[in-house]
XYZ file of C-alpha atoms in Angstrom:
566
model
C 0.000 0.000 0.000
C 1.714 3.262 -1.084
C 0.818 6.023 1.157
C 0.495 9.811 -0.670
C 1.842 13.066 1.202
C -0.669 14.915 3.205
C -1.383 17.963 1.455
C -2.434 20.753 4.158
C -5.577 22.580 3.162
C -4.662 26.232 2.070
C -6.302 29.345 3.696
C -9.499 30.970 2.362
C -7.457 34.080 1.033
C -5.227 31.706 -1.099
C -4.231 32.572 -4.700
C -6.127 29.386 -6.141
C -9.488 30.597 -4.563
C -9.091 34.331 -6.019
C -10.459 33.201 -9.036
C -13.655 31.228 -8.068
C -14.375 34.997 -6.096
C -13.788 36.954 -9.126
C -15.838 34.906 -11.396
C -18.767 35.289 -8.254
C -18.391 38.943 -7.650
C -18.572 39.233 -11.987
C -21.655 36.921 -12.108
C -22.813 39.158 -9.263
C -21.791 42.469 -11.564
C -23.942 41.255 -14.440
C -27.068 40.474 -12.497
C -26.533 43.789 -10.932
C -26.780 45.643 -14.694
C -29.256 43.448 -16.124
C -32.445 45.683 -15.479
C -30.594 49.103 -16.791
C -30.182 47.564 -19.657
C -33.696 46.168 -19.609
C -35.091 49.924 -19.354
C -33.095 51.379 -22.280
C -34.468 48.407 -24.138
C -37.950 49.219 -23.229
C -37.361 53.206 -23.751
C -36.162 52.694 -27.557
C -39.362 50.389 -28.297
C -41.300 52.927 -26.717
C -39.594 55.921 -28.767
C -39.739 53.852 -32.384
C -43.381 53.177 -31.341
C -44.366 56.574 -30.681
C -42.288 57.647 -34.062
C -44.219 55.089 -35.975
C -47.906 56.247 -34.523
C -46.880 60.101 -35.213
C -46.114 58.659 -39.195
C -49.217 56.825 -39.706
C -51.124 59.709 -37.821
C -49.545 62.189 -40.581
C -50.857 59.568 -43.444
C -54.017 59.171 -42.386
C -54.464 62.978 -41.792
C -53.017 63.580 -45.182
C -55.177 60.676 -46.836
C -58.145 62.396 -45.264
C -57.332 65.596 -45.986
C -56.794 64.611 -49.561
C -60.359 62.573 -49.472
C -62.133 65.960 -47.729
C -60.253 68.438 -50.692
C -61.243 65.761 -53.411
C -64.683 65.920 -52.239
C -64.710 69.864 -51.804
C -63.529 69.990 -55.370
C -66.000 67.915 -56.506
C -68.687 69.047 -54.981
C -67.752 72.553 -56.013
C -67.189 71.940 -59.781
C -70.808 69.972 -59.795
C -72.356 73.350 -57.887
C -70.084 75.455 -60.816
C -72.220 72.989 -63.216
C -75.921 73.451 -61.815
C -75.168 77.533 -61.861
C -74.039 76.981 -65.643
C -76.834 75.475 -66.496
C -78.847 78.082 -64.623
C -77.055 80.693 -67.126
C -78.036 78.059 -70.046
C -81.235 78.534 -69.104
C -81.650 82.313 -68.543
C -80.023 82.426 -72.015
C -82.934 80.126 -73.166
C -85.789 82.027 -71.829
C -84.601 85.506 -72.952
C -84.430 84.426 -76.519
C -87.741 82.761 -76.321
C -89.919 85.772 -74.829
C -91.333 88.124 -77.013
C -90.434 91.493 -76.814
C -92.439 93.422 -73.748
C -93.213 90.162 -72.018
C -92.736 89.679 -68.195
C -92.547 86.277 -68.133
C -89.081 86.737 -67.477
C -89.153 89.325 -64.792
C -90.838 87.594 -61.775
C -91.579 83.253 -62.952
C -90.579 81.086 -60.032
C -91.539 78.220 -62.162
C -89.113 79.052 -64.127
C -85.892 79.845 -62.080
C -86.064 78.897 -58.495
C -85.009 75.681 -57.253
C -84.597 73.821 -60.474
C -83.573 70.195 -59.950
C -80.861 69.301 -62.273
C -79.478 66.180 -61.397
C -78.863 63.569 -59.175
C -75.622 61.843 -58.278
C -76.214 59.074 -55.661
C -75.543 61.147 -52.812
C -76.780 65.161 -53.714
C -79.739 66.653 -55.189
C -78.250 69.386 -57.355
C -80.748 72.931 -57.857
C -79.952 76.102 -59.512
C -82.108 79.264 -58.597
C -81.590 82.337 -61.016
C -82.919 85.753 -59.126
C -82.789 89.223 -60.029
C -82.859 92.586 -57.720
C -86.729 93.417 -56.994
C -88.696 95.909 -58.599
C -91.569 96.427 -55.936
C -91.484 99.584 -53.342
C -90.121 98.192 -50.411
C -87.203 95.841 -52.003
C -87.063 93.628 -49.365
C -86.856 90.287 -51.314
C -85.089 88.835 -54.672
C -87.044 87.599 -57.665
C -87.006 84.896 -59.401
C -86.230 85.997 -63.321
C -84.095 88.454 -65.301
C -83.194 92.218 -64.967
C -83.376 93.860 -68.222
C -80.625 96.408 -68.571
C -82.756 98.167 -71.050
C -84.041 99.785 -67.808
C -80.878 101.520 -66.955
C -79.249 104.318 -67.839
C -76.419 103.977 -70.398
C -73.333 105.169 -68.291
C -70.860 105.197 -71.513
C -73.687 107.598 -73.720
C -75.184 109.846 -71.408
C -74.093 112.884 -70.744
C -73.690 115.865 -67.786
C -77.726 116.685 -67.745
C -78.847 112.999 -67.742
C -76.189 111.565 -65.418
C -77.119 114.994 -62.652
C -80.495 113.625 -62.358
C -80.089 110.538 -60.568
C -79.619 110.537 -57.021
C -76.801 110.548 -55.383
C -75.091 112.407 -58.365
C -73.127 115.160 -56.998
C -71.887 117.596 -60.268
C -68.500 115.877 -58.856
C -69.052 112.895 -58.912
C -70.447 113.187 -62.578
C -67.680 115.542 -64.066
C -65.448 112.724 -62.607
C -67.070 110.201 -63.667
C -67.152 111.910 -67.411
C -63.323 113.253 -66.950
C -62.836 109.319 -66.622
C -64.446 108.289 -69.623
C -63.845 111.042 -72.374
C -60.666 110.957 -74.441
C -59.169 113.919 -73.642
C -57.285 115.167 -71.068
C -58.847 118.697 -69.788
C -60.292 118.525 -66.670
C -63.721 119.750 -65.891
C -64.128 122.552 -63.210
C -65.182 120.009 -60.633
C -63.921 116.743 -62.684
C -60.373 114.870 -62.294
C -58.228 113.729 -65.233
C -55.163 111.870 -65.537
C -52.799 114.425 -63.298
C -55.285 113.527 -60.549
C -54.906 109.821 -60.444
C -51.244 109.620 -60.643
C -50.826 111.704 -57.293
C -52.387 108.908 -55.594
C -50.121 107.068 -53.357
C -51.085 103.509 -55.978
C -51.369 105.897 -59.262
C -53.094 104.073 -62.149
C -53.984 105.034 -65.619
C -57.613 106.431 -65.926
C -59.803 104.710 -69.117
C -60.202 107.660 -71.578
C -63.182 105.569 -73.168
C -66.480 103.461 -72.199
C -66.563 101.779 -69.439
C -66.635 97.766 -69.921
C -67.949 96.960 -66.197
C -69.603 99.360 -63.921
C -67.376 98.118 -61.597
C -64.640 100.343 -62.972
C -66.279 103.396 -61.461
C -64.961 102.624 -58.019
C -61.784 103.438 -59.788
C -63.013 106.882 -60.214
C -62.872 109.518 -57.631
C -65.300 109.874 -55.229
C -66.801 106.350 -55.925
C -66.848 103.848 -53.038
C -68.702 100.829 -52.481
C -71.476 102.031 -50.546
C -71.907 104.292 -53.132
C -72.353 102.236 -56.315
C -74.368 99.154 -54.035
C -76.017 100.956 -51.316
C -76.918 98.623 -48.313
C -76.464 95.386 -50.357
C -73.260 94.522 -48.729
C -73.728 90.926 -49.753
C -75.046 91.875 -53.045
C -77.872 89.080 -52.655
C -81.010 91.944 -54.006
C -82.456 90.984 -50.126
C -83.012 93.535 -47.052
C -80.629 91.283 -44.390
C -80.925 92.239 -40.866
C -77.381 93.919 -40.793
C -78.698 96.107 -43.959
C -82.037 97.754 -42.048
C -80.329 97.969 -38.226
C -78.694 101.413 -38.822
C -75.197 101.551 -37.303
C -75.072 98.506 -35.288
C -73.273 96.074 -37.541
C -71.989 96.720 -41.138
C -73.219 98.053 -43.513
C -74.347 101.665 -42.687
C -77.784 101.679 -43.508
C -81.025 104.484 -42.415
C -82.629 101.459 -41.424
C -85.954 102.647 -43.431
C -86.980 99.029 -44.113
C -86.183 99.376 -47.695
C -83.108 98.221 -49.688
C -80.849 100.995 -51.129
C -78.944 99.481 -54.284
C -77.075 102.171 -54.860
C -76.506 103.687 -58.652
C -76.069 99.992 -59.658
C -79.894 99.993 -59.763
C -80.103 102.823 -62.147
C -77.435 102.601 -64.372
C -75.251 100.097 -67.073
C -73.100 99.880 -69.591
C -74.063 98.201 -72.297
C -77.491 98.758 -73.733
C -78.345 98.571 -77.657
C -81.124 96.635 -79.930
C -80.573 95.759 -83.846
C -81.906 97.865 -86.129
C -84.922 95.057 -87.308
C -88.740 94.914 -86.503
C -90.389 92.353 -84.488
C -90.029 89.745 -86.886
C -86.132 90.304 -87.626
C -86.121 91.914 -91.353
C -84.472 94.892 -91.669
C -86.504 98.101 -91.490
C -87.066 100.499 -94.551
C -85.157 103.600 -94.375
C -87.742 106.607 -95.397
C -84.888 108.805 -95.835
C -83.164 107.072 -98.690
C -84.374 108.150 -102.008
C -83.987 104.194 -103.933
C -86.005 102.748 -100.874
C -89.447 100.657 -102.581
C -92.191 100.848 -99.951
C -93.732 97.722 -98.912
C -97.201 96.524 -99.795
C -99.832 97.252 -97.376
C -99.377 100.835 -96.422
C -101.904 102.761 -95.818
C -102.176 105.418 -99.237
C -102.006 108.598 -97.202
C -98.821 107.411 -95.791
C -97.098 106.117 -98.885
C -97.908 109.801 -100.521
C -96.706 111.450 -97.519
C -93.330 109.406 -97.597
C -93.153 110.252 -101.516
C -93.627 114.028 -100.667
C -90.778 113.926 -98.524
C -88.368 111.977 -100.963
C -89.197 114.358 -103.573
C -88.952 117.784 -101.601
C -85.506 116.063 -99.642
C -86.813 116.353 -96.161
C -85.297 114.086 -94.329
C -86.776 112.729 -90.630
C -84.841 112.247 -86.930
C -87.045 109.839 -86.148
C -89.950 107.469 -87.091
C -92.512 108.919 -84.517
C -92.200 112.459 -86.715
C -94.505 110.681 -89.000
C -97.442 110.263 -85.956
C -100.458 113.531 -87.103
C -97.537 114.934 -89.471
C -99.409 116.766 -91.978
C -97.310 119.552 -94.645
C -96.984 121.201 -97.582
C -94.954 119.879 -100.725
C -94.382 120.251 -104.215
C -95.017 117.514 -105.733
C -94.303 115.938 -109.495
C -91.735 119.201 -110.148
C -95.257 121.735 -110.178
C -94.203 124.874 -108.469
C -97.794 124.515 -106.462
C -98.015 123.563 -102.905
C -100.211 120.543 -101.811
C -100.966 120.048 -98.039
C -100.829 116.231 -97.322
C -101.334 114.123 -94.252
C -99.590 110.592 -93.007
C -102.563 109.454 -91.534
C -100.689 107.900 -88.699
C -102.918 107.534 -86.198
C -103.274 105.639 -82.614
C -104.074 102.714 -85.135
C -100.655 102.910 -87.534
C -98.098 104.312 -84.855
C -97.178 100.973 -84.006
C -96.677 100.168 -87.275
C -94.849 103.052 -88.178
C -92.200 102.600 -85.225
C -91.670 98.906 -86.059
C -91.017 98.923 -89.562
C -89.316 102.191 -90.119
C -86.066 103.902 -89.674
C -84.197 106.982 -90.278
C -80.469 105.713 -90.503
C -78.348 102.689 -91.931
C -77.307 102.257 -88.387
C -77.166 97.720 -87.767
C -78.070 98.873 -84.108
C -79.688 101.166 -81.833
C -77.534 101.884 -78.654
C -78.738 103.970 -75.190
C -82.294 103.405 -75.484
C -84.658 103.130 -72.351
C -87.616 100.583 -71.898
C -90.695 102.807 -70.556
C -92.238 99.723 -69.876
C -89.375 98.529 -67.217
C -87.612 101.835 -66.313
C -88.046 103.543 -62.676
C -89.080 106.597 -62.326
C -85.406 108.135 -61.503
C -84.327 106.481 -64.880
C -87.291 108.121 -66.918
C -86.516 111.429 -65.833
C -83.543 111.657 -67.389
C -84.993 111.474 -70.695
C -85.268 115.095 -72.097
C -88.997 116.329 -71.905
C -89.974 113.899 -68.939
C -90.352 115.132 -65.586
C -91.162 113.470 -62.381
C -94.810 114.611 -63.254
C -94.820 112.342 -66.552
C -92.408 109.901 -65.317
C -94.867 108.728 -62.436
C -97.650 108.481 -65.302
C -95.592 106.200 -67.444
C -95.154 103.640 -64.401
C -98.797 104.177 -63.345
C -99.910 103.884 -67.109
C -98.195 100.669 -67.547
C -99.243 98.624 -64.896
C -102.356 96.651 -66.671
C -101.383 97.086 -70.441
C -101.794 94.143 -72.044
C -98.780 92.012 -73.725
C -99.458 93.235 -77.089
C -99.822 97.305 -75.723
C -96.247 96.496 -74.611
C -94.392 95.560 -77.495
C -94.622 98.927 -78.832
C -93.923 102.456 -76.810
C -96.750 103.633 -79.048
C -98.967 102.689 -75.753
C -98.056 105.853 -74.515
C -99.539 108.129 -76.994
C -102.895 105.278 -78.014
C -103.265 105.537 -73.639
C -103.379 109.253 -73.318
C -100.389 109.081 -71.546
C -98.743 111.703 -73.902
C -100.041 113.704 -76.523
C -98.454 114.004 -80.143
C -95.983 116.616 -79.881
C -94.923 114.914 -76.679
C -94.644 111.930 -78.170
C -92.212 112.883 -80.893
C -90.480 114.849 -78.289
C -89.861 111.439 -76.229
C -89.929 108.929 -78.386
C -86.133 108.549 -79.923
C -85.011 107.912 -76.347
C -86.829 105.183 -75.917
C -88.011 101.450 -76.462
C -90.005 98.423 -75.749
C -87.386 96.234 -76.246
C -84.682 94.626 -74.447
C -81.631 92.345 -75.484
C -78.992 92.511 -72.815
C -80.091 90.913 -69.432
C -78.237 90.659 -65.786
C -78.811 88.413 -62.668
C -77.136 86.144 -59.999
C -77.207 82.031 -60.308
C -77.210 79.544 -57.259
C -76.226 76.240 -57.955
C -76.383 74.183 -54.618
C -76.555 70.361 -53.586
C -78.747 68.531 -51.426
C -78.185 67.835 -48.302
C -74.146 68.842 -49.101
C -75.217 72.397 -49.261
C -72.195 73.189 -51.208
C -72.997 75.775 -53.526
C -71.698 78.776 -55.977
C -73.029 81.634 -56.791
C -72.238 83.816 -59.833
C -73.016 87.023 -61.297
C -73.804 86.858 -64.819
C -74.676 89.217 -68.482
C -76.011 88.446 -71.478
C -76.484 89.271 -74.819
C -78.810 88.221 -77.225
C -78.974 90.901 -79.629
C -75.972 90.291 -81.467
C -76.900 86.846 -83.519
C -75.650 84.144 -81.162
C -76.057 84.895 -77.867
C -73.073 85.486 -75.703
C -72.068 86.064 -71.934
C -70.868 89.392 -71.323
C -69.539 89.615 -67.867
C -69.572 86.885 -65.249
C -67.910 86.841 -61.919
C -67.530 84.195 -59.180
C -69.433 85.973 -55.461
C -69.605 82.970 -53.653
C -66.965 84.539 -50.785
C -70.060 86.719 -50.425
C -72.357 84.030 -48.457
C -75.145 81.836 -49.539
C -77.644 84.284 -50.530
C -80.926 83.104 -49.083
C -81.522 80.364 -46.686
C -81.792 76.884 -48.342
C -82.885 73.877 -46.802
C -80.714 71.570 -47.009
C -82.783 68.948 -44.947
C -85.933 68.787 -47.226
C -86.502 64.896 -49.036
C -83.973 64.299 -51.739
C -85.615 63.419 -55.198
C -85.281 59.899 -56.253
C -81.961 59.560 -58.798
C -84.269 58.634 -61.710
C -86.401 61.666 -61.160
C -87.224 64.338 -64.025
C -87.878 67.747 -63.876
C -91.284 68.274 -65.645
C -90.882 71.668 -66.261
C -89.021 73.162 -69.672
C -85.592 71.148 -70.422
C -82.518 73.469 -69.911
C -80.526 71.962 -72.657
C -77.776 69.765 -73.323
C -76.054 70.890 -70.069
C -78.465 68.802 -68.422
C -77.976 65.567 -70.265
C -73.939 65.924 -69.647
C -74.369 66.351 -65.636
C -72.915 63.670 -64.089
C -70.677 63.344 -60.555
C -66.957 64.853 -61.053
C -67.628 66.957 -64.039
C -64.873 69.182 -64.075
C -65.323 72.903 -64.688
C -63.065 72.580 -67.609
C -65.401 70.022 -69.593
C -68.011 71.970 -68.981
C -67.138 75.388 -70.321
C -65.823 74.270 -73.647
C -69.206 72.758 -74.393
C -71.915 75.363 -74.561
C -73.494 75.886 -77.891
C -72.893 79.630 -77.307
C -70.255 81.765 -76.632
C -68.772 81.171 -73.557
C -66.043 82.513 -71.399
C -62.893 81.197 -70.500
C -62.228 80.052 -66.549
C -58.824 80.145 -66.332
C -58.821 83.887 -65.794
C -56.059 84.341 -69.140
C -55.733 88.454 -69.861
C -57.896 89.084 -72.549
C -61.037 86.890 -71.587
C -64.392 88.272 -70.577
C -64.280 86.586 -67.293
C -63.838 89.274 -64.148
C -62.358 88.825 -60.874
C -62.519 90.761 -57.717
C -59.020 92.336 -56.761
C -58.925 92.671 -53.134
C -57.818 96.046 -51.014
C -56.828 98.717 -53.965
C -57.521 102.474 -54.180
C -60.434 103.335 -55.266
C -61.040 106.578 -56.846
C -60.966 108.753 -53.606
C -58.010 107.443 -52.630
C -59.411 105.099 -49.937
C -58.823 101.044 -49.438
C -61.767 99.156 -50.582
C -62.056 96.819 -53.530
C -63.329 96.408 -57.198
C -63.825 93.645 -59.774
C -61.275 93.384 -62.645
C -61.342 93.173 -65.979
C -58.053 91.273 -66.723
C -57.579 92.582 -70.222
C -57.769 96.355 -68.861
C -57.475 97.087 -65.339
C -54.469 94.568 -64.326
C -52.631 95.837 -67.256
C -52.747 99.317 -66.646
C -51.940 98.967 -63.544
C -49.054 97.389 -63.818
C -47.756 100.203 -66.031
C -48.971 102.625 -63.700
C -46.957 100.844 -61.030
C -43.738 100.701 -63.772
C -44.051 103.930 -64.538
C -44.069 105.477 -60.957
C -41.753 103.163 -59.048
């Protein structure tokens, strides 16, 4: 048996036990870090969590917002659509009423709340209105305003323009200054020299006006001025527009709306040169002229006479009693003849016969439409006469009214009056204003626009339009009344082939291109007949306010004005 050494056991602190400690006290250190690094852990997958939430909150607002703008713009362009067809169909009706009809003035049926289409999800209406016509102006109609009713800004002159109210001789030697093609200043007028001392100077138009709009770029012209109370230019007496100073506008809180000069005046008024049935009308003052078959023989003797003795007429209406003493057949003997125009033949006589080879007839007022402001600034009519035109004309019948022979066949006038009145005015009308709604159901989205026409020219065409929805809705709709069923029709007259193209998403673009009339561009390009309002210029006086633009005028010479003076 081999017996080992005894090896004595060595002390706790020995070398050979350090390391069994160390590897203890490191197993120790790592348990001891283990939850830090647990919380930094935790912290980052918090942090990329929160990072990833804020990301896919950002795309989902931006998807939204992209849905909510899609569906804005859609629902826009189909309310642009309904009011264009509500300008399709004012178009319509003014070319199909005869001339001194009302049917267009005040016809509900006709132009308020028109269904047009609908798309799955809105009802889509137009309502045409027009400013009112009765005393107290509180509410809109339904129909057109005929601008025949107006006075012709751009051809009347100092006397005619100083009878309407409001018209300071300042204002109206301005106003005149502004349009004439010199540069001479009246005694109370401004010219150019004026306008380019203003702190924004701009070039004044030295010619007619295009919108009457521009005149708020004439001195002394403001807002309140040109649209009275009308602030929202809706043709309705609001609250804030009959509660005197208390919120804006100003008004004299009289209960009536005050539409400024807009209600009396325009720019644009003329009628061709053909009778009711649209062939031209026989000049008596040309010598080759071959009277037409049917006139009475007094008259066709009388119009002879005149030819033959080279007396010429100023106007038709001379004709109306005319009785005088010619030579007739080269015999040096006088013969006294009559027209024999008559209550019977004036109509006639007007309708068929002219003095001029003129195509067209410009300036002329309708006495069967025209206030009583308006008609006294025709030369011979007083206030007297005025208010016995618009009493005269309250029951005449349609066919009294195609003709302003009603005056004289009435007792309204007498002869000489007649003849004295008569080359200012008319029965007629062929330019046209109002203000379209087009609005969806129960969306409420909705445009409004303020729209000319023209329908004296051939084709008709649209002579000013301009975008006022940033004016308000401008009477309450309800927006919570039963939708129509998709497949149903509107049983009243069809507006045309704007109706057939409706459909959801029609752009504004499609639409425009597509009228079978005239129509004006909508991408605002200089040169188009399409207006826009130009916020916080000068206006004439020199004070802030704001106007609507013609972009192939205004914009232009303003900029030179603003090149020109620095």
């Amino acid at each position: 048996m081999k017996l080992f050494p005894r090896v004595a056991r060595p002390p706790a602190d020995a070398v050979n036990c350090r390391p069994v400690e160390g590897l203890l006290n490191l197993s120790i250190d790592a348990g001891a870090s283990r939850p830090h690094q647990t919380g930094f852990v935790l912290v980052a997958i918090l942090v990329v969590i929160l990072l990833a939430s804020m990301v896919a909150m950002s795309l989902l607002f931006r998807v939204n917002a992209e849905q909510t703008a899609t569906s804005a713009s859609n629902g826009g362009d189909q309310a642009w659509a309904a009011a264009m067809s509500g300008v399709q169909e004012a178009i319509r009706a003014a070319q199909a009423a005869v001339s001194g009809s009302v049917e267009i003035e005040d016809n509900p049926a006709l132009f308020r709340e028109r269904l047009m289409f609908h798309d799955g999800a809105d009802a889509w209406y137009f309502s045409v209105f027009a400013p009112p016509t009765d005393e107290l102006r509180a509410e809109a109609r339904f129909g057109l305003a005929e601008e025949a009713g107006k006075l012709n800004l751009n051809l009347a002159d100092e006397s005619m323009l100083g009878k309407l109210p409001r018209m300071s001789p300042s204002l109206v030697q301005a106003a005149l200054d502004f349009m004439d093609a010199d540069n001479i200043p009246r005694p109370e007028g401004a010219e150019q020299e004026y306008y380019d001392a203003l702190p924004q100077p701009y070039l004044i138009r030295n010619g007619p006006l295009e919108t009457l709009d521009e005149l708020l770029l004439v001195r002394g012209f403001t807002p309140s001025l040109l649209y009275g109370e009308d602030a929202n230019l809706n043709f309705r007496l609001d609250p804030n527009e009959d509660d005197g100073e208390e919120q804006f506008p100003i008004d004299n809180k009289d209960g009536r709306l005050n539409a400024g000069l807009a209600e009396f005046l325009t720019v644009s008024t003329y009628e061709p040169n053909l009778d009711k049935l649209g062939a031209p009308r026989l000049n008596v003052n040309e010598a080759v002229a071959v009277f037409p078959d049917g006139l009475p023989p007094g008259l066709t003797n009388y119009l002879t006479a005149l030819r033959e003795n080279q007396v010429k007429l100023r106007h038709p209406s001379e004709l109306l009693e005319a009785r005088g003493k010619f030579k007739l057949g080269g015999a040096g003997v006088e013969v006294e003849l009559s027209s024999g125009v008559g209550k019977e033949e004036l109509s006639m006589v007007l309708d068929r016969f002219k003095v001029d080879e003129a195509p067209r007839v410009s300036g002329l007022i309708n006495a069967n439409i025209a206030s009583i402001a308006v008609l006294q600034t025709v030369d011979g009519i007083d206030e007297i006469l005025a208010e016995s035109i618009v009493s005269g004309r309250n029951n005449l019948s349609p066919e009294l009214r195609q003709s302003i022979a009603w005056l004289y066949h009435q007792g309204v006038v007498d002869a000489a009056k007649f003849k004295e009145i008569a080359p200012r005015l008319t029965a007629g009308c062929f330019q046209f204003s109002f203000h379209v709604v087009g609005y969806g159901v129960p969306s409420g989205r909705y445009r409004v626009l303020d729209v000319g026409i023209d329908i004296g020219g051939g084709n008709p065409a649209i002579t000013r339009m301009r975008d006022i929805t940033r004016l308000g809705l401008p009477f309450p709709i309800d927006i919570n009344k039963p939708s129509p069923s998709k497949t149903s029709s509107d049983t009243r007259p069809s507006v045309g082939p704007i109706q057939q193209r409706f459909s959801a998403g029609m752009k504004r673009s499609q639409g425009a291109g597509k009228f079978p009339f005239p129509s004006p561009t909508l991408d605002h390009t200089p040169g188009t007949i399409v207006q826009r309002a130009v916020p916080i210029v000068l206006s004439g006086d020199g004070s802030r306010s704001w106007l609507t633009e013609h972009p192939g005028r205004t914009r232009s010479l303003m900029k030179r004005s603003e090149v020109r003076h620095g």
